[in-house]
CSV table of C-alpha atoms in Angstrom, one decimal:
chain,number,residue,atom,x,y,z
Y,1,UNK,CA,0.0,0.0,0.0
Y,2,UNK,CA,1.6,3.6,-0.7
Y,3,UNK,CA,2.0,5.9,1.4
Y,4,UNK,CA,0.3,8.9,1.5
Y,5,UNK,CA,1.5,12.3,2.0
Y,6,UNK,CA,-0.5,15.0,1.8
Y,7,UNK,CA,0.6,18.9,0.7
Y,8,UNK,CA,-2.1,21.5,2.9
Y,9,UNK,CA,-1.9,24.9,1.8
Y,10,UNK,CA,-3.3,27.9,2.0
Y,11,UNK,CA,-2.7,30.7,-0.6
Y,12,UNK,CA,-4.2,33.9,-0.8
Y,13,UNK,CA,-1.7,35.5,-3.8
Y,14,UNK,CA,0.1,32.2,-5.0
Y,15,UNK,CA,3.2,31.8,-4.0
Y,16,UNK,CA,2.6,29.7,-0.8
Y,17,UNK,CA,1.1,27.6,-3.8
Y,18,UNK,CA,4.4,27.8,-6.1
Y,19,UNK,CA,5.8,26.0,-3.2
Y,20,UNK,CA,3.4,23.7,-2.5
Y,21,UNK,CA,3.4,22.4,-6.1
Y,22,UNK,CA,7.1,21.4,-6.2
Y,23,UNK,CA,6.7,19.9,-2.6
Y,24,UNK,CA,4.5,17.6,-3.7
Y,25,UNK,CA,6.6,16.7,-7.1
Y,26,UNK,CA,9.6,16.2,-4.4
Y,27,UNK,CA,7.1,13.9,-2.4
Y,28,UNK,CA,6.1,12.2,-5.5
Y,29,UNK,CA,9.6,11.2,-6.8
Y,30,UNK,CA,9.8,8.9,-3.9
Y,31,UNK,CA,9.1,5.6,-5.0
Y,32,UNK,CA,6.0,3.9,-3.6
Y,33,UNK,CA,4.7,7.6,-2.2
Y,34,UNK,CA,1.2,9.0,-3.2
Y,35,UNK,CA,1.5,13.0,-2.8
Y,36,UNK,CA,-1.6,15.1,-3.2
Y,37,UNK,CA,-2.6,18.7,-3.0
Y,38,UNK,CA,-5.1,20.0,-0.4
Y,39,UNK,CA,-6.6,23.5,0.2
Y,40,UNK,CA,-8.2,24.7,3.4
Y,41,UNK,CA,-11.2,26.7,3.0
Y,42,UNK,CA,-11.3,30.3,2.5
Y,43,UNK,CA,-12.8,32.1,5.1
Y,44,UNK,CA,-12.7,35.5,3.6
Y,45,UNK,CA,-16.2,36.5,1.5
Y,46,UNK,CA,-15.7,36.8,-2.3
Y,47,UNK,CA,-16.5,40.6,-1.5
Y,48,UNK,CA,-12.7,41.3,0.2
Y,49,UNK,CA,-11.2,39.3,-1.5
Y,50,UNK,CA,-11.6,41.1,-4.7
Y,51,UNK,CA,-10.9,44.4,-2.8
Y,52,UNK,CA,-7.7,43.3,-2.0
Y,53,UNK,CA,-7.0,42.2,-5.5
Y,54,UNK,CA,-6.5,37.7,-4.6
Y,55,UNK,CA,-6.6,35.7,-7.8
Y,56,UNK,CA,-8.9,33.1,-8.3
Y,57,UNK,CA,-8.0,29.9,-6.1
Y,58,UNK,CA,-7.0,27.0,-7.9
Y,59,UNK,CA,-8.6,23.3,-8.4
Y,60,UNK,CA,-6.6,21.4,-5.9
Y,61,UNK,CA,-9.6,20.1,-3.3
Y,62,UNK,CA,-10.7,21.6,-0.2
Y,63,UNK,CA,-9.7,19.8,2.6
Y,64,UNK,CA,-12.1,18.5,5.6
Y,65,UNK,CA,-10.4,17.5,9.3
Y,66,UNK,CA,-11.4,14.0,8.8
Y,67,UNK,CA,-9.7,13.5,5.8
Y,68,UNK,CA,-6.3,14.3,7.4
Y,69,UNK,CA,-6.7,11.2,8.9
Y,70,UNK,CA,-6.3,9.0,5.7
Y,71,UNK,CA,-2.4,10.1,5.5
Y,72,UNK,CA,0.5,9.0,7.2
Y,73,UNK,CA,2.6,12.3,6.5
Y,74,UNK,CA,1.8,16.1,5.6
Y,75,UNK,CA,3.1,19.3,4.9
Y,76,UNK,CA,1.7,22.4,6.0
Y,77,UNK,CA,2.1,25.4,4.3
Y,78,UNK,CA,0.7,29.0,4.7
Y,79,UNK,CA,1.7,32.6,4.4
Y,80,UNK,CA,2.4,34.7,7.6
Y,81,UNK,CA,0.2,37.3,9.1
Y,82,UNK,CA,2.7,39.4,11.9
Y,83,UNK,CA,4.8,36.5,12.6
Y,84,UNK,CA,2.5,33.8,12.7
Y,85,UNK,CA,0.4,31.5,9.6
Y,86,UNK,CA,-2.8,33.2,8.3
Y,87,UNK,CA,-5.9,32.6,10.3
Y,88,UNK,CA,-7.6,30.7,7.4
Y,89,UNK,CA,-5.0,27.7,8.0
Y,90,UNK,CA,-5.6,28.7,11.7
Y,91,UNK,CA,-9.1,28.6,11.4
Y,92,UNK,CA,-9.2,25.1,9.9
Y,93,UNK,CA,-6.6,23.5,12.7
Y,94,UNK,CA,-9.1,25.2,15.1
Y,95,UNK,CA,-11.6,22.5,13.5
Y,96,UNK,CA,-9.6,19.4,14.4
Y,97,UNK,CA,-10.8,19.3,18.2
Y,98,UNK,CA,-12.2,16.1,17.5
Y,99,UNK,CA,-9.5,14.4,15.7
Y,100,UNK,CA,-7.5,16.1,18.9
Y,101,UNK,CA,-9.5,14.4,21.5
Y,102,UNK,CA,-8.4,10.7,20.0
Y,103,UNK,CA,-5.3,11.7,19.1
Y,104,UNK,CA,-6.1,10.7,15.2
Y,105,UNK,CA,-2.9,12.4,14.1
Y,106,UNK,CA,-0.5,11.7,17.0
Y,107,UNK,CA,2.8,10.0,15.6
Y,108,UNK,CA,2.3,11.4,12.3
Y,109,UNK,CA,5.1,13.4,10.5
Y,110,UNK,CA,4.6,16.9,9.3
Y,111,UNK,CA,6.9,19.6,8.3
Y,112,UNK,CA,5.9,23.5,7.6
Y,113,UNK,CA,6.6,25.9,5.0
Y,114,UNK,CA,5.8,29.5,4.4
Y,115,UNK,CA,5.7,33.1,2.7
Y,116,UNK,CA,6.6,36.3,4.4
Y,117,UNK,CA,6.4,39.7,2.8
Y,118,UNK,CA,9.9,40.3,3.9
Y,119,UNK,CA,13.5,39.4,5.4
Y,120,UNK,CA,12.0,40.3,8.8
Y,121,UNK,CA,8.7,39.2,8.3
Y,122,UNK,CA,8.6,35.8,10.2
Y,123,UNK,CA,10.9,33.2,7.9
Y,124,UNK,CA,11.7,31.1,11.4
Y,125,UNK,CA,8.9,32.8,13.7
Y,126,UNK,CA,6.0,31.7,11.6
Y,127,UNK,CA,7.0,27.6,11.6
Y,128,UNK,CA,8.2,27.8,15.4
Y,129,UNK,CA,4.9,29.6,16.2
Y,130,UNK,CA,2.9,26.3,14.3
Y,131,UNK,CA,4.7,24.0,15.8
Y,132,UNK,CA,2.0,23.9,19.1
Y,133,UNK,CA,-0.2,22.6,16.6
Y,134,UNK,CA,1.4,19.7,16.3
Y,135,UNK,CA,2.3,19.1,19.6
Y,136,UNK,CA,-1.1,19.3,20.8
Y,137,UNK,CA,-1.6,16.5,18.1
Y,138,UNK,CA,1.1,14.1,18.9
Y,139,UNK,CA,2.6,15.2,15.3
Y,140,UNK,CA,6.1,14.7,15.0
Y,141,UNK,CA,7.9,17.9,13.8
Y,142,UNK,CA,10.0,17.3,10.9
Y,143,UNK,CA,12.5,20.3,10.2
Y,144,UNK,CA,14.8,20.0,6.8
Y,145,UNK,CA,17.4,21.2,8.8
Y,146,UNK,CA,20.6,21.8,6.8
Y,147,UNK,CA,19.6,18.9,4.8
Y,148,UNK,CA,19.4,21.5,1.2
Y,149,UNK,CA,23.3,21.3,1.9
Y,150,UNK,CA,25.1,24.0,-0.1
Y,151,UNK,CA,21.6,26.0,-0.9
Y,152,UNK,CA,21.3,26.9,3.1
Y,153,UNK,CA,24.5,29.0,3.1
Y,154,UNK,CA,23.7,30.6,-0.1
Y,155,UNK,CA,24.7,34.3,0.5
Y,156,UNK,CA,24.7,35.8,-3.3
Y,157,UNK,CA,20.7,36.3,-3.6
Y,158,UNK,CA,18.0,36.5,-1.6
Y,159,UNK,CA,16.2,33.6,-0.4
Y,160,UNK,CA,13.1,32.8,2.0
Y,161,UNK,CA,13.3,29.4,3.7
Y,162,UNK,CA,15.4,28.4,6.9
Y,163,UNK,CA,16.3,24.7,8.8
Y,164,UNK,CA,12.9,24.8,10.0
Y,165,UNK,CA,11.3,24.9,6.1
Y,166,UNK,CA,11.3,25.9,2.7
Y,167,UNK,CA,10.3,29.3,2.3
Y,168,UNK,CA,10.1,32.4,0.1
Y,169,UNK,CA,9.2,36.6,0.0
Y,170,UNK,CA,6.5,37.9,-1.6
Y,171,UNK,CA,7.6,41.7,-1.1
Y,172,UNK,CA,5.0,43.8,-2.2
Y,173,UNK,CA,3.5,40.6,-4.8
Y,174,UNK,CA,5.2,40.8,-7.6
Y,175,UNK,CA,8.6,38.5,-6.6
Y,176,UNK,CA,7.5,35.1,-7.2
Y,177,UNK,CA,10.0,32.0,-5.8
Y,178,UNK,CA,13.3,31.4,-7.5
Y,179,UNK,CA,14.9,28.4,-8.8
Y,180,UNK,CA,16.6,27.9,-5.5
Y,181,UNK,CA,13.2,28.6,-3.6
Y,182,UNK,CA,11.8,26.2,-5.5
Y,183,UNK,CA,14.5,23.4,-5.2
Y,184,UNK,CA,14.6,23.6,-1.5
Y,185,UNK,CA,10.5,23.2,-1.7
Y,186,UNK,CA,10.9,20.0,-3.5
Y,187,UNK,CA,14.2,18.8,-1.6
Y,188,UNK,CA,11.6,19.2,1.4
Y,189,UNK,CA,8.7,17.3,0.3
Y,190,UNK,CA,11.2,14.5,-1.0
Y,191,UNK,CA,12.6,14.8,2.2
Y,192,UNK,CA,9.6,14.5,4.2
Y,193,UNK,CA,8.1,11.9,2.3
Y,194,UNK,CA,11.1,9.1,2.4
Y,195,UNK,CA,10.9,9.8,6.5
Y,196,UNK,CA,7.1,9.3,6.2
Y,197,UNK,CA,8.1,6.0,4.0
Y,198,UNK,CA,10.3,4.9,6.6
Y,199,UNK,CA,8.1,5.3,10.0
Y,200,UNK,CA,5.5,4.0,8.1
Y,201,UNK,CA,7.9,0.5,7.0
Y,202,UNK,CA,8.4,0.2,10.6
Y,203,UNK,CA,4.9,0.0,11.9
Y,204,UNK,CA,3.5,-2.0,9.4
């Protein structure tokens, strides 16, 4: 049976989604893993949203708390709002009290990525803040660490992401992720998903 890793995002602009997408081609290339995309719901009306100028989302599903329960690993993946992910993803771990209350998830691997607006905008405070999420679930935090190798240290451009996840800036919109924004997004989900492989082999 393959093991399933699933890819929950929320977007409001795209490029939490950029990421997302090569997370979940880095999970894929993993033999004998099944990686899929999930969105949580949007909890803004249609109203603000086209005040403050959001594309439309994309077809990836919308996810439901019970069906976090079908996978054996995830990544979770959000922009930040002052430090911390977006209260839509909040919103929708706010709806897992009752996977909570039988520990559904606990033992599970997850890791986190994000988008920030800037250098200072939250690149390490926005996955350490998520990280009560899982703890309150039993999850079992999986950080990349300095796995990227030579990409960490990489000092001649700028680049989002940090041991804790695959990151990138948005500035003001209009930077999207770079190749080496991108290649630490899918060195994380390939990363993630051979650990999830692994814990997985050894309960079975």
């Amino acid at each position: 049976m393959a093991t399933k890793v699933y890819i929950v995002y929320y977007s409001m602009y795209g490029h939490v989604e950029k990421l997302a997408e090569e997370i979940r081609k880095g999970a894929a290339s993993v033999e004998g893993v099944e990686a899929k995309l999930w969105q949580v719901p949007e909890t803004l009306p249609e109203e603000a949203l086209s005040k403050m100028s959001a594309p439309p989302k994309s077809e990836s599903p919308i996810i439901t708390p019970n069906d976090l329960t079908e996978a054996d690993g995830f990544v979770f993946g959000f922009p930040t709002r002052f430090g911390m992910m977006a209260a839509q993803f909040k919103a929708f771990l706010d709806a897992t009290g009752g996977l909570w209350r039988t520990q559904s998830l606990a033992g599970k691997p997850a890791g986190i990525f994000y988008s920030t607006g800037s250098q200072g905008g939250g690149q390490e405070t926005t996955a350490l803040t998520a990280i009560t999420q899982l703890v309150h679930h039993g999850m079992i935090f999986v950080p990349i660490g300095y796995t990227f190798g030579a990409g960490m240290f990489e000092m001649e451009e700028v680049k989002g992401g940090s041991p804790y996840g695959a990151g990138t800036f948005a500035g003001d919109g209009s930077r999207q992720p770079t190749d080496l924004e991108l290649a630490q997004a899918f060195h994380q989900g390939k990363y993630i998903a051979t650990i999830t492989k692994k814990l997985k082999g050894s309960t079975a």
